[in-house]
Amino acid sequence: MHSFPELEHVAPIQVDDHEDPFFPPERIPKHAVLSAASLFGPSSCRIPAVDDADHVRYVNRGCMAIGLALEHAGIGANDEVLVPAYHCISMIEPIAWRSARPVFYRIRPDTSADLDDIRSRLTPRTRALLVTHYFGFLQNLEAIRALCDARSIVLIEDCAHAYFGSNGANPVGSIGDYAIASAWKFFPVWDGGVLISHRHDLATVDLQPGNLAYQAKALVNTLEQAFAYRRMRILRLLLQGPLWLKDAMVRRRKAARPTLATPDTGTLSRRLGGWGFDAGLVRRTMSVSSRSLVRRVSRRRIADGRRKNYERMSTALGQLDGCRPLFPALPEGIVPQVFPLLIDAPERVFPVLKKAGVPVIRFGEYLWEGMEPGTCPVSMDLSRRVFQLPCHQELSDSEIEWMLEEVRAAVVRG
Ligand SMILES: Cc1ncc(COP(=O)(O)O)c(C=O)c1O
């Protein structure tokens, strides 16, 4: 295997409270981190973005946007919301927050929604349908839109993986009554979700900004994520003193905390180490620093960088025995969130990659407890076998090459 001296010293600090107790820190950034290059270059992009819509609200995260969409549509107790069986818990928690009932529908092996199965699960209480554009690959929603129109069902496009893109003439997010997106999955920001609508005025959605401490935390965490992966080194040098002081204060505050075990009242996704739904943050707007970065950073660089990295990974791993890209072709107009790779021996390969510090994710690794186990065998299979590897715009050539070598070694040799 080649050596990658520039990665040798990368032992990223954890800038949030969600350290993984089982595996070493990730050696390359899982999500886009701020770099000087991201601030330059054209902000306009030839590919549409979800926030091109007429009605846009910038919120704390995508899952909060799901809750707000349901609230805006008047969905609540005793209503049923159709959701894909291939899901993560933070997609379902906002439904529980509205006291509505999630009803899980099947997806097909290419991740498209199974319309026949959706039809079979409709009841007089079905009020909304959430459909997900997995990993940035936009689904064809015409038939689903027609069904929703015929049955007066609210269609929510889940664009958490698809901030950019179009499917033929349809820009991302334009078919649903509402669409939600996760800015932090595409932009180098710490917080940020988006609620949009092409059909409804969202001015009445009640939102408030976080306080000064929250604004400072969002900015500092964005910078620290960048510094941890050796970006913006001059700024890091300049801020060394104040950041050292901040760390010392945080350590002191933690040491002063009582050590008595307190019951964990967080939602399930937060207890699983994620950044899931939080009822206390539903009405919080995206932080000022994240909002200005979403406006400022080069969108063309995001779209072009992700597409270029995806193509490179597809070429490198496409012919490897033991795995295959879930979507071998990258259609025109698609901006991938990640590179999803189907692995033949996931239980063997996953810990090998994690131990090597590869930032691999398995979407749907944890499923909503209330879902009947036999609901969708395809989803169960994908949640085990699809590994998401980063392909974001901030990865350097050597970081991608290192990751590809680790994947080849893990898949072939284990
Ligand atoms: C498909 C999907 N929808 C919604 C969400 C929630 O988005 P956020 O993490 O911004 O709250 C996620 C989170 O990963 C997701 O993967």
PDB file of N, CA and C in Angstrom, residues 65-76 79-83 105 118 122 125-131 144-158 175-180 195-197 199-200 202:
ATOM      1  N   ALA A  65     -37.076  20.560  10.123  1.00  0.00           N
ATOM      2  CA  ALA A  65     -37.876  21.017   8.971  1.00  0.00           C
ATOM      3  C   ALA A  65     -39.016  20.028   8.688  1.00  0.00           C
ATOM      4  N   ILE A  66     -38.770  18.727   8.907  1.00  0.00           N
ATOM      5  CA  ILE A  66     -39.857  17.746   8.712  1.00  0.00           C
ATOM      6  C   ILE A  66     -40.977  18.046   9.714  1.00  0.00           C
ATOM      7  N   GLY A  67     -40.603  18.262  10.972  1.00  0.00           N
ATOM      8  CA  GLY A  67     -41.603  18.571  12.009  1.00  0.00           C
ATOM      9  C   GLY A  67     -42.385  19.834  11.649  1.00  0.00           C
ATOM     10  N   LEU A  68     -41.673  20.852  11.171  1.00  0.00           N
ATOM     11  CA  LEU A  68     -42.334  22.125  10.841  1.00  0.00           C
ATOM     12  C   LEU A  68     -43.253  21.983   9.623  1.00  0.00           C
ATOM     13  N   ALA A  69     -42.849  21.146   8.662  1.00  0.00           N
ATOM     14  CA  ALA A  69     -43.707  20.919   7.482  1.00  0.00           C
ATOM     15  C   ALA A  69     -45.009  20.244   7.927  1.00  0.00           C
ATOM     16  N   LEU A  70     -44.878  19.237   8.798  1.00  0.00           N
ATOM     17  CA  LEU A  70     -46.080  18.539   9.282  1.00  0.00           C
ATOM     18  C   LEU A  70     -46.981  19.502  10.053  1.00  0.00           C
ATOM     19  N   GLU A  71     -46.348  20.337  10.875  1.00  0.00           N
ATOM     20  CA  GLU A  71     -47.131  21.302  11.659  1.00  0.00           C
ATOM     21  C   GLU A  71     -47.843  22.294  10.728  1.00  0.00           C
ATOM     22  N   HIS A  72     -47.112  22.813   9.741  1.00  0.00           N
ATOM     23  CA  HIS A  72     -47.685  23.790   8.814  1.00  0.00           C
ATOM     24  C   HIS A  72     -48.863  23.191   8.058  1.00  0.00           C
ATOM     25  N   ALA A  73     -48.766  21.879   7.763  1.00  0.00           N
ATOM     26  CA  ALA A  73     -49.844  21.210   7.025  1.00  0.00           C
ATOM     27  C   ALA A  73     -50.981  20.784   7.954  1.00  0.00           C
ATOM     28  N   GLY A  74     -50.825  21.042   9.240  1.00  0.00           N
ATOM     29  CA  GLY A  74     -51.903  20.724  10.197  1.00  0.00           C
ATOM     30  C   GLY A  74     -52.004  19.247  10.514  1.00  0.00           C
ATOM     31  N   ILE A  75     -50.900  18.533  10.434  1.00  0.00           N
ATOM     32  CA  ILE A  75     -50.920  17.082  10.692  1.00  0.00           C
ATOM     33  C   ILE A  75     -50.596  16.835  12.161  1.00  0.00           C
ATOM     34  N   GLY A  76     -51.417  16.012  12.812  1.00  0.00           N
ATOM     35  CA  GLY A  76     -51.242  15.805  14.247  1.00  0.00           C
ATOM     36  C   GLY A  76     -51.801  14.466  14.699  1.00  0.00           C
ATOM     37  N   ASP A  79     -53.301  11.118  12.912  1.00  0.00           N
ATOM     38  CA  ASP A  79     -53.020  11.121  11.468  1.00  0.00           C
ATOM     39  C   ASP A  79     -51.907  10.114  11.171  1.00  0.00           C
ATOM     40  N   GLU A  80     -51.925   9.586   9.953  1.00  0.00           N
ATOM     41  CA  GLU A  80     -50.879   8.647   9.544  1.00  0.00           C
ATOM     42  C   GLU A  80     -49.984   9.309   8.491  1.00  0.00           C
ATOM     43  N   VAL A  81     -48.687   9.078   8.646  1.00  0.00           N
ATOM     44  CA  VAL A  81     -47.713   9.623   7.706  1.00  0.00           C
ATOM     45  C   VAL A  81     -46.947   8.445   7.101  1.00  0.00           C
ATOM     46  N   LEU A  82     -47.015   8.334   5.788  1.00  0.00           N
ATOM     47  CA  LEU A  82     -46.285   7.246   5.095  1.00  0.00           C
ATOM     48  C   LEU A  82     -44.819   7.624   4.970  1.00  0.00           C
ATOM     49  N   VAL A  83     -43.957   6.706   5.405  1.00  0.00           N
ATOM     50  CA  VAL A  83     -42.508   6.960   5.364  1.00  0.00           C
ATOM     51  C   VAL A  83     -41.807   5.722   4.809  1.00  0.00           C
ATOM     52  N   TYR A 105     -43.518   2.154   4.240  1.00  0.00           N
ATOM     53  CA  TYR A 105     -43.765   1.529   2.933  1.00  0.00           C
ATOM     54  C   TYR A 105     -42.460   0.984   2.352  1.00  0.00           C
ATOM     55  N   ILE A 118     -47.270   1.455  -1.447  1.00  0.00           N
ATOM     56  CA  ILE A 118     -47.836   2.687  -0.866  1.00  0.00           C
ATOM     57  C   ILE A 118     -49.362   2.630  -0.949  1.00  0.00           C
ATOM     58  N   LEU A 122     -52.617   2.790   2.235  1.00  0.00           N
ATOM     59  CA  LEU A 122     -53.453   3.991   2.425  1.00  0.00           C
ATOM     60  C   LEU A 122     -54.664   3.662   3.282  1.00  0.00           C
ATOM     61  N   ARG A 125     -57.019   7.676   7.274  1.00  0.00           N
ATOM     62  CA  ARG A 125     -56.246   8.575   8.150  1.00  0.00           C
ATOM     63  C   ARG A 125     -54.910   9.014   7.531  1.00  0.00           C
ATOM     64  N   THR A 126     -54.581   8.497   6.334  1.00  0.00           N
ATOM     65  CA  THR A 126     -53.304   8.885   5.707  1.00  0.00           C
ATOM     66  C   THR A 126     -53.357  10.354   5.316  1.00  0.00           C
ATOM     67  N   ARG A 127     -52.462  11.153   5.902  1.00  0.00           N
ATOM     68  CA  ARG A 127     -52.487  12.601   5.622  1.00  0.00           C
ATOM     69  C   ARG A 127     -51.260  13.093   4.888  1.00  0.00           C
ATOM     70  N   ALA A 128     -50.129  12.360   5.041  1.00  0.00           N
ATOM     71  CA  ALA A 128     -48.895  12.849   4.398  1.00  0.00           C
ATOM     72  C   ALA A 128     -48.042  11.684   3.946  1.00  0.00           C
ATOM     73  N   LEU A 129     -47.171  11.977   2.986  1.00  0.00           N
ATOM     74  CA  LEU A 129     -46.252  10.964   2.461  1.00  0.00           C
ATOM     75  C   LEU A 129     -44.873  11.620   2.318  1.00  0.00           C
ATOM     76  N   LEU A 130     -43.892  10.969   2.931  1.00  0.00           N
ATOM     77  CA  LEU A 130     -42.512  11.467   2.846  1.00  0.00           C
ATOM     78  C   LEU A 130     -41.757  10.593   1.856  1.00  0.00           C
ATOM     79  N   VAL A 131     -41.115  11.229   0.898  1.00  0.00           N
ATOM     80  CA  VAL A 131     -40.367  10.447  -0.084  1.00  0.00           C
ATOM     81  C   VAL A 131     -38.943  10.995  -0.131  1.00  0.00           C
ATOM     82  N   ILE A 144     -46.285   9.530  -7.955  1.00  0.00           N
ATOM     83  CA  ILE A 144     -46.564   9.759  -6.524  1.00  0.00           C
ATOM     84  C   ILE A 144     -47.329  11.063  -6.352  1.00  0.00           C
ATOM     85  N   ARG A 145     -46.942  12.092  -7.127  1.00  0.00           N
ATOM     86  CA  ARG A 145     -47.655  13.372  -7.062  1.00  0.00           C
ATOM     87  C   ARG A 145     -49.129  13.172  -7.453  1.00  0.00           C
ATOM     88  N   ALA A 146     -49.347  12.385  -8.509  1.00  0.00           N
ATOM     89  CA  ALA A 146     -50.725  12.159  -8.971  1.00  0.00           C
ATOM     90  C   ALA A 146     -51.534  11.440  -7.893  1.00  0.00           C
ATOM     91  N   LEU A 147     -50.912  10.454  -7.250  1.00  0.00           N
ATOM     92  CA  LEU A 147     -51.610   9.721  -6.177  1.00  0.00           C
ATOM     93  C   LEU A 147     -51.963  10.682  -5.031  1.00  0.00           C
ATOM     94  N   CYS A 148     -50.995  11.512  -4.649  1.00  0.00           N
ATOM     95  CA  CYS A 148     -51.233  12.451  -3.543  1.00  0.00           C
ATOM     96  C   CYS A 148     -52.353  13.431  -3.905  1.00  0.00           C
ATOM     97  N   ASP A 149     -52.356  13.891  -5.156  1.00  0.00           N
ATOM     98  CA  ASP A 149     -53.416  14.817  -5.579  1.00  0.00           C
ATOM     99  C   ASP A 149     -54.779  14.125  -5.515  1.00  0.00           C
ATOM    100  N   ALA A 150     -54.823  12.873  -5.999  1.00  0.00           N
ATOM    101  CA  ALA A 150     -56.106  12.155  -6.044  1.00  0.00           C
ATOM    102  C   ALA A 150     -56.647  11.889  -4.638  1.00  0.00           C
ATOM    103  N   ARG A 151     -55.757  11.696  -3.669  1.00  0.00           N
ATOM    104  CA  ARG A 151     -56.199  11.331  -2.310  1.00  0.00           C
ATOM    105  C   ARG A 151     -56.042  12.475  -1.306  1.00  0.00           C
ATOM    106  N   SER A 152     -55.732  13.685  -1.772  1.00  0.00           N
ATOM    107  CA  SER A 152     -55.504  14.844  -0.885  1.00  0.00           C
ATOM    108  C   SER A 152     -54.470  14.547   0.204  1.00  0.00           C
ATOM    109  N   ILE A 153     -53.356  14.004  -0.216  1.00  0.00           N
ATOM    110  CA  ILE A 153     -52.268  13.686   0.711  1.00  0.00           C
ATOM    111  C   ILE A 153     -51.154  14.713   0.511  1.00  0.00           C
ATOM    112  N   VAL A 154     -50.596  15.176   1.620  1.00  0.00           N
ATOM    113  CA  VAL A 154     -49.508  16.162   1.567  1.00  0.00           C
ATOM    114  C   VAL A 154     -48.207  15.433   1.226  1.00  0.00           C
ATOM    115  N   LEU A 155     -47.543  15.876   0.165  1.00  0.00           N
ATOM    116  CA  LEU A 155     -46.286  15.234  -0.247  1.00  0.00           C
ATOM    117  C   LEU A 155     -45.103  16.054   0.270  1.00  0.00           C
ATOM    118  N   ILE A 156     -44.252  15.381   1.050  1.00  0.00           N
ATOM    119  CA  ILE A 156     -43.042  16.043   1.557  1.00  0.00           C
ATOM    120  C   ILE A 156     -41.833  15.404   0.885  1.00  0.00           C
ATOM    121  N   GLU A 157     -41.103  16.206   0.134  1.00  0.00           N
ATOM    122  CA  GLU A 157     -39.888  15.705  -0.517  1.00  0.00           C
ATOM    123  C   GLU A 157     -38.737  15.797   0.464  1.00  0.00           C
ATOM    124  N   ASP A 158     -38.161  14.666   0.792  1.00  0.00           N
ATOM    125  CA  ASP A 158     -37.026  14.651   1.715  1.00  0.00           C
ATOM    126  C   ASP A 158     -35.743  14.786   0.889  1.00  0.00           C
ATOM    127  N   ILE A 175     -41.616  19.296  -6.658  1.00  0.00           N
ATOM    128  CA  ILE A 175     -42.827  18.502  -6.876  1.00  0.00           C
ATOM    129  C   ILE A 175     -43.655  18.383  -5.586  1.00  0.00           C
ATOM    130  N   GLY A 176     -42.978  18.372  -4.464  1.00  0.00           N
ATOM    131  CA  GLY A 176     -43.684  18.203  -3.191  1.00  0.00           C
ATOM    132  C   GLY A 176     -44.471  19.438  -2.794  1.00  0.00           C
ATOM    133  N   ASP A 177     -45.403  19.231  -1.851  1.00  0.00           N
ATOM    134  CA  ASP A 177     -46.055  20.393  -1.243  1.00  0.00           C
ATOM    135  C   ASP A 177     -45.014  21.144  -0.419  1.00  0.00           C
ATOM    136  N   TYR A 178     -44.132  20.357   0.210  1.00  0.00           N
ATOM    137  CA  TYR A 178     -43.014  20.912   0.971  1.00  0.00           C
ATOM    138  C   TYR A 178     -41.776  20.101   0.592  1.00  0.00           C
ATOM    139  N   ALA A 179     -40.621  20.689   0.834  1.00  0.00           N
ATOM    140  CA  ALA A 179     -39.380  19.913   0.760  1.00  0.00           C
ATOM    141  C   ALA A 179     -38.497  20.327   1.925  1.00  0.00           C
ATOM    142  N   ILE A 180     -37.711  19.374   2.396  1.00  0.00           N
ATOM    143  CA  ILE A 180     -36.759  19.691   3.478  1.00  0.00           C
ATOM    144  C   ILE A 180     -35.359  19.332   2.979  1.00  0.00           C
ATOM    145  N   LEU A 195     -36.428  24.429   5.112  1.00  0.00           N
ATOM    146  CA  LEU A 195     -37.814  24.067   4.795  1.00  0.00           C
ATOM    147  C   LEU A 195     -38.223  24.951   3.630  1.00  0.00           C
ATOM    148  N   ILE A 196     -38.694  24.340   2.550  1.00  0.00           N
ATOM    149  CA  ILE A 196     -39.108  25.162   1.403  1.00  0.00           C
ATOM    150  C   ILE A 196     -40.471  24.699   0.898  1.00  0.00           C
ATOM    151  N   SER A 197     -41.090  25.563   0.144  1.00  0.00           N
ATOM    152  CA  SER A 197     -42.314  25.155  -0.539  1.00  0.00           C
ATOM    153  C   SER A 197     -42.462  25.952  -1.828  1.00  0.00           C
ATOM    154  N   ARG A 199     -45.483  25.816  -3.103  1.00  0.00           N
ATOM    155  CA  ARG A 199     -46.945  25.937  -3.137  1.00  0.00           C
ATOM    156  C   ARG A 199     -47.524  26.731  -1.982  1.00  0.00           C
ATOM    157  N   HIS A 200     -46.783  26.781  -0.868  1.00  0.00           N
ATOM    158  CA  HIS A 200     -47.354  27.418   0.327  1.00  0.00           C
ATOM    159  C   HIS A 200     -46.431  28.512   0.842  1.00  0.00           C
ATOM    160  N   LEU A 202     -44.596  30.281   3.624  1.00  0.00           N
ATOM    161  CA  LEU A 202     -44.103  29.757   4.909  1.00  0.00           C
ATOM    162  C   LEU A 202     -43.856  30.872   5.925  1.00  0.00           C
TER     163      LEU A 202
END
